[in-house]
Amino acid sequence: MTSTSASGQGAEYAATASEAYQAALRVIESVEPRVADATRKELADQRDSLKLIASENYASPAVLLTMGTWFSDKYAEGTVGHRFYAACQNVDTVEALATEHARELFGAPYAYAQPHSGIDANLVAYWAILATKVEAPGLAELGAKHVNDLSEADWEKLRAKLGNQRLLGMSLDTGGHLTHGFRPNISGKMFHQRQYGTNPETGFIDYDAVAAAAREFKPLVLVAGYSAYPRRINFAKMREIADEVGATLMVDMAHFAGLVAGKVFTGDEDPVPHAHVTTTTTHKSLRGPRGGLVLATEEFAPAVDKGCPMVLGGPLSHVMAAKAVALAEARQPEFRTYAQAVADNAQALADGFVKRDAGLVTGGTDNHLVLLDVTSFGLTGRQAESALLDSGIVTNRNAIPADPNGAWYTSGIRFGSPALTTRGFGTDEFDRVAELVVEVLSNTQPAAGPNGPSKAKYTIADGVAERVHAAASELLDANPLYPGLTL
Ligand code: DSN
């Protein structure tokens, strides 16, 4: 048991959780044993692999158990105290608790706990900004059509009806997210979009270049935040840029909300005091249930409150209850220890790669993620991801800036420290993880496919995957997932 654990409540807590899961699985087994089997196997697989996907974590048994209740059966469209369904008094209690914890934790004037995911949270935020800032007579005329039926000409008309509003966000290949104005995403269709990137030499955000793009493009929305940028953002600077051009600053802190909650990112690096609207998921570094959350200033609160039914289906009451539990956990002092360890461990992982001559985008990290350029091993991201998986190391391939292999094969592997930090890994273990990753990749070779060189096929030198998996298992056994929980 460590102070960074999601189940750091002691042996009695672990034993009680174990009994709860044993009973739950017996009940599931009596109806569909294959689901019970897959559930047991999923735990075994997660226990026996180095989970390094930067957007994943391990929620506590309290958070997980809260999701498995009869709150799931309740419809509750509307807001606290103002529902379109009867008998929502208990949903009101848990939703109010989730938003109260969120406001207190992040120091936000307003919170909305209904989004089912990060994409939903971003859509709620975009519509709230449009609804608050733009008058759009005639929108209903096109809004009556299903969104998938809209042709590019319809989108042009729709954008015209909205006054041709513009969005400036970080490009996908430099670490931004699909929902930050990527053309094939609805955020790139609702708005005229432009993307800012990073400095090609350093890989860092160039604030002067963002300011220049904002002055020229004059966006309604400036989006800051990332899914694969291994550095911190100065949100005070982003707000200055937004204010200069009259834009609304929206920050998507899905990846680093845990570092904000744990006070690793403070001052200019804390988005909440600087952004007009802040969105997040709750299941990444924040270590809660799978879902979304929107924080906003009072100006945007009335429009965000209309997220359901504008963008969202009925709120997931059981998940809102679990958000309340997770946010209560994140307000405990132990969570600050955890968040600091997440940052320290990512640093140790990056240092471990650098000292073994592996190329990193930006040369390192100062958040929770590390982006390894696997062209230094002569591999594509796809080959590297598969070879690591064969060796018990779970990662995801990711584009690097100006990626020569595109978004499918990619040239990068993204690593994150939140999950293994929850298991109790420290900096020594993360250095060892870097050593194991380098051992796999330096013993992996691209292989030819039936029609010549392949970006997917590879071979690993004999015995390497087995040796690395055994070494990984030693680290994992020393830092058990959900210790005391037997199924
Ligand atoms: N899928 C999430 C991630 O892995 O970063 C972002 O939506």
Short mmCIF file of C-alpha atoms and ligand atoms in Angstrom, two decimals:
data_model
loop_
_atom_site.label_atom_id
_atom_site.label_comp_id
_atom_site.label_asym_id
_atom_site.label_seq_id
_atom_site.Cartn_x
_atom_site.Cartn_y
_atom_site.Cartn_z
CA MET A 1 0.00 0.00 0.00
CA THR A 2 1.40 3.38 -0.89
CA SER A 3 0.22 6.92 -0.41
CA THR A 4 -0.24 7.27 -4.18
CA SER A 5 -2.58 4.27 -4.44
CA ALA A 6 -6.23 4.53 -5.51
CA SER A 7 -7.05 2.05 -2.76
CA GLY A 8 -4.89 3.52 -0.04
CA GLN A 9 -7.54 2.98 2.63
CA GLY A 10 -5.95 -0.02 4.32
CA ALA A 11 -6.41 -3.77 4.49
CA GLU A 12 -9.98 -3.70 5.77
CA TYR A 13 -11.11 -1.54 2.83
CA ALA A 14 -9.38 -3.91 0.39
CA ALA A 15 -10.93 -7.02 2.00
CA THR A 16 -14.41 -5.46 1.91
CA ALA A 17 -13.99 -4.50 -1.75
CA SER A 18 -12.84 -8.05 -2.46
CA GLU A 19 -15.99 -9.52 -0.85
CA ALA A 20 -18.15 -7.07 -2.83
CA TYR A 21 -16.60 -8.06 -6.15
CA GLN A 22 -16.73 -11.78 -5.39
CA ALA A 23 -20.45 -11.49 -4.64
CA ALA A 24 -21.08 -9.28 -7.69
CA LEU A 25 -19.33 -11.74 -10.01
CA ARG A 26 -21.35 -14.66 -8.62
CA VAL A 27 -24.53 -12.74 -9.41
CA ILE A 28 -23.35 -11.88 -12.95
CA GLU A 29 -22.19 -15.47 -13.47
CA SER A 30 -25.69 -16.77 -12.72
CA VAL A 31 -27.00 -14.90 -15.79
CA GLU A 32 -24.14 -14.68 -18.32
CA PRO A 33 -21.01 -16.50 -17.15
CA ARG A 34 -19.02 -15.32 -20.17
CA VAL A 35 -19.29 -11.73 -18.99
CA ALA A 36 -18.14 -12.73 -15.50
CA ASP A 37 -15.20 -14.62 -17.07
CA ALA A 38 -14.23 -11.65 -19.25
CA THR A 39 -14.42 -9.36 -16.22
CA ARG A 40 -12.08 -11.62 -14.23
CA LYS A 41 -9.76 -11.91 -17.21
CA GLU A 42 -9.68 -8.15 -17.69
CA LEU A 43 -8.44 -7.71 -14.14
CA ALA A 44 -5.83 -10.43 -14.64
CA ASP A 45 -4.64 -8.81 -17.89
CA GLN A 46 -4.47 -5.34 -16.33
CA ARG A 47 -2.60 -6.77 -13.35
CA ASP A 48 -0.05 -8.44 -15.60
CA SER A 49 0.89 -5.60 -17.94
CA LEU A 50 2.76 -2.32 -17.69
CA LYS A 51 -0.09 0.08 -18.44
CA LEU A 52 1.54 3.17 -19.92
CA ILE A 53 -1.34 4.61 -21.94
CA ALA A 54 -1.26 8.27 -20.92
CA SER A 55 -5.05 8.63 -20.81
CA GLU A 56 -5.72 5.57 -18.62
CA ASN A 57 -5.62 4.99 -14.88
CA TYR A 58 -7.03 2.67 -12.19
CA ALA A 59 -10.06 4.09 -10.35
CA SER A 60 -10.53 3.11 -6.72
CA PRO A 61 -12.93 0.29 -5.73
CA ALA A 62 -15.19 2.96 -4.17
CA VAL A 63 -15.43 4.79 -7.52
CA LEU A 64 -15.95 1.55 -9.47
CA LEU A 65 -18.55 0.16 -7.07
CA THR A 66 -20.52 3.42 -7.14
CA MET A 67 -21.08 2.90 -10.87
CA GLY A 68 -22.75 -0.48 -10.39
CA THR A 69 -26.00 0.62 -8.73
CA TRP A 70 -29.64 1.34 -9.42
CA PHE A 71 -28.83 4.95 -10.17
CA SER A 72 -28.17 3.47 -13.62
CA ASP A 73 -31.93 2.85 -13.94
CA LYS A 74 -33.00 6.43 -13.42
CA TYR A 75 -33.81 9.02 -16.05
CA ALA A 76 -33.05 12.56 -14.96
CA GLU A 77 -33.04 15.00 -17.89
CA GLY A 78 -32.84 18.52 -16.60
CA THR A 79 -30.77 20.03 -13.84
CA VAL A 80 -30.68 19.74 -10.06
CA GLY A 81 -34.15 20.59 -8.74
CA HIS A 82 -35.50 21.11 -12.26
CA ARG A 83 -36.04 17.73 -13.94
CA PHE A 84 -38.26 16.51 -16.72
CA TYR A 85 -38.80 13.24 -14.81
CA ALA A 86 -40.36 12.56 -11.42
CA ALA A 87 -38.57 11.09 -8.41
CA CYS A 88 -35.12 12.56 -9.05
CA GLN A 89 -34.46 13.60 -5.45
CA ASN A 90 -31.52 11.21 -5.00
CA VAL A 91 -30.01 12.02 -8.40
CA ASP A 92 -30.24 15.66 -7.31
CA THR A 93 -28.20 14.76 -4.22
CA VAL A 94 -25.37 13.03 -6.10
CA GLU A 95 -25.23 15.54 -8.96
CA ALA A 96 -25.12 18.42 -6.47
CA LEU A 97 -22.31 16.65 -4.58
CA ALA A 98 -20.32 16.08 -7.80
CA THR A 99 -20.57 19.74 -8.82
CA GLU A 100 -19.87 20.98 -5.28
CA HIS A 101 -16.70 18.87 -5.07
CA ALA A 102 -15.65 20.02 -8.56
CA ARG A 103 -16.15 23.70 -7.72
CA GLU A 104 -14.24 23.37 -4.46
CA LEU A 105 -11.46 21.24 -5.92
CA PHE A 106 -10.80 23.48 -8.90
CA GLY A 107 -11.90 26.83 -7.43
CA ALA A 108 -14.46 27.29 -10.22
CA PRO A 109 -17.60 29.41 -9.89
CA TYR A 110 -19.69 26.81 -11.72
CA ALA A 111 -19.47 23.10 -12.64
CA TYR A 112 -21.57 20.78 -14.83
CA ALA A 113 -21.19 17.07 -14.17
CA GLN A 114 -23.44 15.59 -16.86
CA PRO A 115 -21.18 15.09 -19.91
CA HIS A 116 -20.76 11.40 -20.68
CA SER A 117 -17.29 11.90 -22.14
CA GLY A 118 -14.67 14.52 -22.96
CA ILE A 119 -16.02 14.99 -26.47
CA ASP A 120 -19.47 15.65 -25.02
CA ALA A 121 -17.97 18.13 -22.60
CA ASN A 122 -16.26 19.98 -25.44
CA LEU A 123 -19.46 20.05 -27.50
CA VAL A 124 -21.40 21.42 -24.55
CA ALA A 125 -18.72 24.09 -24.17
CA TYR A 126 -18.73 25.06 -27.87
CA TRP A 127 -22.50 25.33 -28.01
CA ALA A 128 -22.50 27.29 -24.77
CA ILE A 129 -20.01 29.78 -26.21
CA LEU A 130 -22.03 30.09 -29.42
CA ALA A 131 -25.29 30.41 -27.50
CA THR A 132 -23.86 33.01 -25.13
CA LYS A 133 -21.92 35.09 -27.61
CA VAL A 134 -23.73 34.82 -30.94
CA GLU A 135 -27.23 35.62 -32.08
CA ALA A 136 -28.18 33.17 -34.81
CA PRO A 137 -31.63 33.72 -36.29
CA GLY A 138 -32.65 31.04 -38.74
CA LEU A 139 -30.50 28.23 -37.28
CA ALA A 140 -33.55 26.02 -36.67
CA GLU A 141 -34.18 25.84 -40.40
CA LEU A 142 -31.03 23.75 -40.91
CA GLY A 143 -30.96 22.29 -37.41
CA ALA A 144 -34.03 20.23 -38.31
CA LYS A 145 -31.84 17.99 -40.47
CA HIS A 146 -29.76 15.18 -39.05
CA VAL A 147 -26.19 16.37 -38.67
CA ASN A 148 -24.82 13.48 -40.73
CA ASP A 149 -26.96 14.58 -43.66
CA LEU A 150 -25.39 18.01 -43.84
CA SER A 151 -23.38 18.48 -47.01
CA GLU A 152 -20.34 20.75 -47.08
CA ALA A 153 -22.65 23.38 -48.64
CA ASP A 154 -25.07 22.94 -45.73
CA TRP A 155 -22.19 23.40 -43.31
CA GLU A 156 -21.27 26.59 -45.13
CA LYS A 157 -24.86 27.80 -44.74
CA LEU A 158 -24.93 26.72 -41.10
CA ARG A 159 -21.68 28.55 -40.39
CA ALA A 160 -23.05 31.59 -42.23
CA LYS A 161 -26.17 31.53 -40.04
CA LEU A 162 -23.90 31.50 -37.02
CA GLY A 163 -22.08 34.50 -38.43
CA ASN A 164 -19.08 32.47 -39.72
CA GLN A 165 -17.59 31.98 -36.28
CA ARG A 166 -13.98 30.92 -36.02
CA LEU A 167 -12.06 28.53 -33.77
CA LEU A 168 -8.29 28.41 -33.28
CA GLY A 169 -6.93 25.24 -31.66
CA MET A 170 -3.78 23.12 -31.48
CA SER A 171 -3.27 20.76 -34.42
CA LEU A 172 -3.69 17.04 -33.93
CA ASP A 173 -0.18 16.17 -35.10
CA THR A 174 1.46 18.54 -32.62
CA GLY A 175 -0.53 17.15 -29.70
CA GLY A 176 -3.99 18.76 -29.89
CA HIS A 177 -7.20 16.76 -29.85
CA LEU A 178 -9.69 15.87 -32.60
CA THR A 179 -12.25 18.14 -30.95
CA HIS A 180 -9.96 21.17 -31.10
CA GLY A 181 -10.96 22.02 -34.67
CA PHE A 182 -9.64 18.98 -36.57
CA ARG A 183 -11.38 19.25 -39.95
CA PRO A 184 -13.14 15.83 -39.96
CA ASN A 185 -14.49 16.43 -36.43
CA ILE A 186 -17.68 18.41 -35.86
CA SER A 187 -15.60 21.10 -34.15
CA GLY A 188 -13.90 21.67 -37.50
CA LYS A 189 -17.27 21.88 -39.25
CA MET A 190 -19.28 24.04 -36.84
CA PHE A 191 -16.54 26.63 -37.00
CA HIS A 192 -14.20 27.99 -39.60
CA GLN A 193 -11.10 26.49 -38.09
CA ARG A 194 -7.43 27.26 -38.02
CA GLN A 195 -4.80 25.28 -36.18
CA TYR A 196 -1.66 26.41 -34.39
CA GLY A 197 1.28 24.04 -34.06
CA THR A 198 4.55 23.94 -32.22
CA ASN A 199 7.97 25.34 -33.04
CA PRO A 200 9.51 22.89 -35.56
CA GLU A 201 12.95 23.22 -33.93
CA THR A 202 12.02 22.85 -30.26
CA GLY A 203 8.60 21.17 -30.35
CA PHE A 204 7.33 23.74 -27.80
CA ILE A 205 4.26 25.97 -28.25
CA ASP A 206 5.38 29.32 -29.65
CA TYR A 207 3.10 31.86 -27.93
CA ASP A 208 4.15 34.65 -30.30
CA ALA A 209 3.05 32.48 -33.23
CA VAL A 210 -0.28 31.71 -31.50
CA ALA A 211 -0.79 35.44 -30.88
CA ALA A 212 0.02 36.26 -34.51
CA ALA A 213 -2.45 33.62 -35.75
CA ALA A 214 -5.11 34.93 -33.35
CA ARG A 215 -4.60 38.54 -34.51
CA GLU A 216 -4.95 37.51 -38.13
CA PHE A 217 -7.77 34.97 -37.74
CA LYS A 218 -9.74 36.71 -34.95
CA PRO A 219 -11.35 33.53 -33.51
CA LEU A 220 -14.46 33.45 -31.38
CA VAL A 221 -12.87 30.55 -29.49
CA LEU A 222 -9.21 30.01 -28.66
CA VAL A 223 -8.71 26.41 -27.51
CA ALA A 224 -5.77 25.37 -25.33
CA GLY A 225 -5.06 21.87 -24.08
CA TYR A 226 -3.66 18.67 -25.52
CA SER A 227 -3.65 14.90 -25.71
CA ALA A 228 -0.04 14.35 -26.70
CA TYR A 229 2.00 17.48 -25.91
CA PRO A 230 4.58 16.63 -23.25
CA ARG A 231 4.89 20.14 -21.82
CA ARG A 232 2.99 22.56 -19.60
CA ILE A 233 1.00 25.48 -20.99
CA ASN A 234 1.08 29.05 -19.72
CA PHE A 235 -2.66 29.73 -19.54
CA ALA A 236 -2.16 33.34 -18.40
CA LYS A 237 -0.44 33.96 -21.74
CA MET A 238 -3.23 32.17 -23.60
CA ARG A 239 -5.81 34.37 -21.83
CA GLU A 240 -3.83 37.51 -22.75
CA ILE A 241 -3.92 36.41 -26.39
CA ALA A 242 -7.66 35.68 -26.18
CA ASP A 243 -8.39 39.04 -24.53
CA GLU A 244 -6.35 40.95 -27.08
CA VAL A 245 -8.47 39.64 -29.95
CA GLY A 246 -11.78 39.40 -28.07
CA ALA A 247 -11.83 35.58 -28.10
CA THR A 248 -13.27 33.22 -25.49
CA LEU A 249 -10.59 30.99 -23.98
CA MET A 250 -11.62 27.36 -23.69
CA VAL A 251 -9.18 24.96 -22.03
CA ASP A 252 -9.52 21.20 -22.42
CA MET A 253 -7.63 19.85 -19.40
CA ALA A 254 -8.75 16.24 -19.87
CA HIS A 255 -5.22 14.89 -19.77
CA PHE A 256 -3.83 16.93 -16.90
CA ALA A 257 -6.86 17.56 -14.66
CA GLY A 258 -5.22 15.37 -12.00
CA LEU A 259 -2.16 17.61 -12.00
CA VAL A 260 -4.42 20.66 -11.60
CA ALA A 261 -6.43 18.99 -8.81
CA GLY A 262 -3.22 17.87 -7.11
CA LYS A 263 -1.76 21.41 -7.27
CA VAL A 264 1.21 20.45 -9.43
CA PHE A 265 -0.03 22.98 -11.99
CA THR A 266 -0.64 26.25 -10.17
CA GLY A 267 -0.53 29.98 -11.02
CA ASP A 268 -0.15 30.52 -14.75
CA GLU A 269 -0.28 26.73 -15.30
CA ASP A 270 -3.69 26.30 -13.63
CA PRO A 271 -6.23 26.81 -16.42
CA VAL A 272 -9.33 27.34 -14.28
CA PRO A 273 -8.74 30.96 -13.17
CA HIS A 274 -7.69 31.96 -16.70
CA ALA A 275 -10.20 30.18 -18.96
CA HIS A 276 -13.78 31.26 -19.54
CA VAL A 277 -14.75 27.61 -19.96
CA THR A 278 -12.69 24.56 -18.90
CA THR A 279 -13.56 21.01 -19.89
CA THR A 280 -12.17 17.70 -18.72
CA THR A 281 -12.70 14.00 -18.60
CA THR A 282 -12.80 12.48 -15.15
CA HIS A 283 -11.08 9.15 -15.83
CA LYS A 284 -7.54 10.08 -16.86
CA SER A 285 -5.06 11.61 -14.40
CA LEU A 286 -8.06 12.64 -12.24
CA ARG A 287 -8.61 8.89 -11.59
CA GLY A 288 -12.41 8.92 -11.56
CA PRO A 289 -15.13 7.17 -13.54
CA ARG A 290 -15.28 7.41 -17.34
CA GLY A 291 -17.03 10.71 -18.05
CA GLY A 292 -16.78 14.45 -18.58
CA LEU A 293 -17.12 17.71 -16.67
CA VAL A 294 -17.40 21.37 -17.63
CA LEU A 295 -16.30 24.28 -15.44
CA ALA A 296 -17.26 27.79 -16.39
CA THR A 297 -17.55 31.39 -15.34
CA GLU A 298 -21.01 32.65 -14.40
CA GLU A 299 -21.38 34.19 -17.87
CA PHE A 300 -21.44 30.79 -19.57
CA ALA A 301 -23.20 28.80 -16.83
CA PRO A 302 -26.79 29.20 -18.11
CA ALA A 303 -25.85 27.93 -21.58
CA VAL A 304 -23.71 25.06 -20.23
CA ASP A 305 -26.66 24.02 -18.08
CA LYS A 306 -28.57 23.34 -21.29
CA GLY A 307 -25.99 20.72 -22.34
CA CYS A 308 -28.80 18.19 -21.97
CA PRO A 309 -30.79 18.07 -24.23
CA MET A 310 -28.83 20.32 -26.65
CA VAL A 311 -25.91 17.91 -26.95
CA LEU A 312 -26.31 15.18 -24.34
CA GLY A 313 -28.70 12.34 -23.71
CA GLY A 314 -30.06 11.68 -20.23
CA PRO A 315 -27.42 12.14 -17.55
CA LEU A 316 -25.74 8.96 -16.31
CA SER A 317 -26.74 9.26 -12.68
CA HIS A 318 -24.62 6.32 -11.56
CA VAL A 319 -21.55 7.90 -13.17
CA MET A 320 -22.31 11.31 -11.64
CA ALA A 321 -22.44 9.57 -8.25
CA ALA A 322 -19.04 8.04 -8.97
CA LYS A 323 -17.72 11.46 -10.03
CA ALA A 324 -18.76 12.77 -6.62
CA VAL A 325 -16.81 9.95 -4.92
CA ALA A 326 -13.73 10.43 -7.12
CA LEU A 327 -13.72 14.21 -6.64
CA ALA A 328 -14.02 13.69 -2.87
CA GLU A 329 -10.93 11.43 -3.13
CA ALA A 330 -9.09 14.07 -5.16
CA ARG A 331 -9.69 16.60 -2.39
CA GLN A 332 -7.74 14.45 0.08
CA PRO A 333 -4.10 15.41 0.82
CA GLU A 334 -2.92 12.01 -0.53
CA PHE A 335 -4.03 13.05 -3.99
CA ARG A 336 -1.45 15.86 -4.01
CA THR A 337 1.25 13.28 -3.21
CA TYR A 338 -0.08 11.17 -6.07
CA ALA A 339 -0.12 14.07 -8.55
CA GLN A 340 3.43 15.12 -7.70
CA ALA A 341 4.56 11.50 -8.11
CA VAL A 342 2.87 11.36 -11.56
CA ALA A 343 5.00 14.34 -12.68
CA ASP A 344 8.20 13.02 -11.02
CA ASN A 345 7.72 9.61 -12.58
CA ALA A 346 7.13 10.98 -16.09
CA GLN A 347 10.35 12.94 -15.64
CA ALA A 348 12.20 9.77 -14.58
CA LEU A 349 10.84 7.92 -17.61
CA ALA A 350 11.94 10.73 -19.94
CA ASP A 351 15.39 10.88 -18.31
CA GLY A 352 15.63 7.10 -18.69
CA PHE A 353 14.99 7.41 -22.42
CA VAL A 354 17.35 10.35 -22.90
CA LYS A 355 20.27 8.64 -21.15
CA ARG A 356 19.73 5.62 -23.43
CA ASP A 357 19.80 7.88 -26.53
CA ALA A 358 16.14 7.45 -27.45
CA GLY A 359 14.72 10.52 -29.23
CA LEU A 360 11.93 12.42 -27.45
CA VAL A 361 9.65 15.09 -28.86
CA THR A 362 10.71 18.34 -27.10
CA GLY A 363 13.63 16.43 -25.55
CA GLY A 364 11.73 15.56 -22.36
CA THR A 365 8.59 16.26 -20.34
CA ASP A 366 7.26 18.41 -17.55
CA ASN A 367 3.78 16.90 -17.33
CA HIS A 368 2.52 13.31 -17.16
CA LEU A 369 3.40 12.13 -20.67
CA VAL A 370 6.40 11.36 -22.83
CA LEU A 371 6.35 11.16 -26.63
CA LEU A 372 9.05 8.88 -28.01
CA ASP A 373 10.11 9.29 -31.64
CA VAL A 374 10.62 5.67 -32.69
CA THR A 375 12.23 6.56 -36.00
CA SER A 376 15.39 6.60 -33.85
CA PHE A 377 14.94 2.80 -33.74
CA GLY A 378 14.10 2.53 -37.46
CA LEU A 379 10.48 1.60 -36.64
CA THR A 380 7.00 2.94 -37.20
CA GLY A 381 4.73 3.60 -34.24
CA ARG A 382 2.60 0.63 -35.26
CA GLN A 383 5.58 -1.76 -35.22
CA ALA A 384 6.82 -0.38 -31.90
CA GLU A 385 3.37 -0.54 -30.26
CA SER A 386 2.96 -4.20 -31.31
CA ALA A 387 6.46 -5.26 -30.22
CA LEU A 388 5.94 -3.61 -26.82
CA LEU A 389 2.56 -5.30 -26.42
CA ASP A 390 4.19 -8.68 -27.15
CA SER A 391 6.49 -7.89 -24.23
CA GLY A 392 3.75 -7.01 -21.71
CA ILE A 393 4.03 -3.23 -22.19
CA VAL A 394 0.76 -1.50 -23.14
CA THR A 395 1.17 1.84 -24.93
CA ASN A 396 -0.40 3.60 -27.87
CA ARG A 397 1.13 4.75 -31.10
CA ASN A 398 0.82 8.46 -31.73
CA ALA A 399 1.68 10.90 -34.48
CA ILE A 400 4.64 13.18 -33.92
CA PRO A 401 4.81 16.71 -35.41
CA ALA A 402 4.95 16.54 -39.24
CA ASP A 403 4.78 12.77 -38.98
CA PRO A 404 6.20 11.08 -42.10
CA ASN A 405 4.13 7.95 -41.42
CA GLY A 406 0.74 9.64 -41.03
CA ALA A 407 -1.90 9.16 -38.34
CA TRP A 408 -2.40 5.40 -38.81
CA TYR A 409 1.13 3.98 -38.72
CA THR A 410 2.67 7.04 -36.98
CA SER A 411 6.26 7.55 -35.84
CA GLY A 412 5.68 7.94 -32.14
CA ILE A 413 4.76 6.07 -29.00
CA ARG A 414 2.99 8.00 -26.24
CA PHE A 415 3.74 6.98 -22.65
CA GLY A 416 2.00 8.22 -19.50
CA SER A 417 2.76 7.79 -15.81
CA PRO A 418 -0.71 8.12 -14.14
CA ALA A 419 -1.68 4.42 -14.04
CA LEU A 420 1.58 2.87 -12.84
CA THR A 421 1.97 5.67 -10.30
CA THR A 422 -1.39 4.57 -8.87
CA ARG A 423 0.10 1.09 -8.51
CA GLY A 424 2.93 2.56 -6.44
CA PHE A 425 5.73 2.76 -9.02
CA GLY A 426 8.38 5.37 -8.19
CA THR A 427 11.21 6.95 -10.14
CA ASP A 428 13.50 3.86 -9.94
CA GLU A 429 10.77 1.68 -11.40
CA PHE A 430 10.11 4.19 -14.19
CA ASP A 431 13.80 4.24 -15.06
CA ARG A 432 13.64 0.45 -15.28
CA VAL A 433 10.55 0.75 -17.52
CA ALA A 434 12.57 2.98 -19.88
CA GLU A 435 15.32 0.35 -19.90
CA LEU A 436 12.82 -2.41 -20.79
CA VAL A 437 11.20 -0.33 -23.55
CA VAL A 438 14.60 0.43 -25.09
CA GLU A 439 15.56 -3.26 -24.84
CA VAL A 440 12.46 -4.25 -26.83
CA LEU A 441 12.73 -1.52 -29.46
CA SER A 442 16.44 -1.94 -30.06
CA ASN A 443 15.85 -5.65 -30.65
CA THR A 444 12.92 -5.13 -33.04
CA GLN A 445 13.40 -4.97 -36.80
CA PRO A 446 10.95 -3.96 -39.53
CA ALA A 447 9.94 -6.98 -41.63
CA ALA A 448 8.81 -7.22 -45.23
CA GLY A 449 5.18 -7.88 -46.15
CA PRO A 450 4.04 -9.85 -49.22
CA ASN A 451 4.54 -6.74 -51.40
CA GLY A 452 7.80 -5.38 -50.01
CA PRO A 453 8.65 -3.22 -46.95
CA SER A 454 5.82 -3.10 -44.42
CA LYS A 455 4.97 -0.39 -41.90
CA ALA A 456 3.19 -2.92 -39.70
CA LYS A 457 5.26 -6.11 -39.74
CA TYR A 458 8.26 -6.64 -37.50
CA THR A 459 10.39 -9.29 -35.85
CA ILE A 460 11.77 -9.31 -32.31
CA ALA A 461 15.06 -11.04 -31.57
CA ASP A 462 14.57 -14.47 -29.98
CA GLY A 463 13.81 -14.46 -26.28
CA VAL A 464 13.60 -10.67 -25.86
CA ALA A 465 9.81 -10.39 -25.49
CA GLU A 466 9.74 -13.25 -22.96
CA ARG A 467 12.68 -11.82 -20.97
CA VAL A 468 11.16 -8.32 -20.86
CA HIS A 469 7.72 -9.65 -19.92
CA ALA A 470 9.28 -11.58 -17.03
CA ALA A 471 11.13 -8.45 -15.86
CA ALA A 472 7.91 -6.42 -16.15
CA SER A 473 6.07 -9.04 -14.08
CA GLU A 474 8.64 -8.65 -11.30
CA LEU A 475 7.94 -4.91 -11.17
CA LEU A 476 4.19 -5.54 -11.29
CA ASP A 477 4.23 -8.20 -8.58
CA ALA A 478 6.09 -5.81 -6.29
CA ASN A 479 3.38 -3.17 -6.89
CA PRO A 480 0.11 -5.11 -7.02
CA LEU A 481 -3.05 -3.67 -8.56
CA TYR A 482 -5.93 -3.61 -6.04
CA PRO A 483 -3.91 -5.44 -3.39
CA GLY A 484 -6.05 -7.80 -1.30
CA LEU A 485 -8.68 -8.12 -4.00
CA THR A 486 -9.19 -11.75 -5.02
CA LEU A 487 -11.86 -12.94 -7.41
N1 DSN B 1 -8.63 9.06 -26.27
C1 DSN B 1 -8.03 10.07 -25.44
C2 DSN B 1 -6.56 9.90 -25.35
O1 DSN B 1 -6.11 8.76 -25.40
O2 DSN B 1 -5.84 10.87 -25.20
C3 DSN B 1 -8.37 11.43 -25.88
O3 DSN B 1 -9.70 11.49 -26.23
#
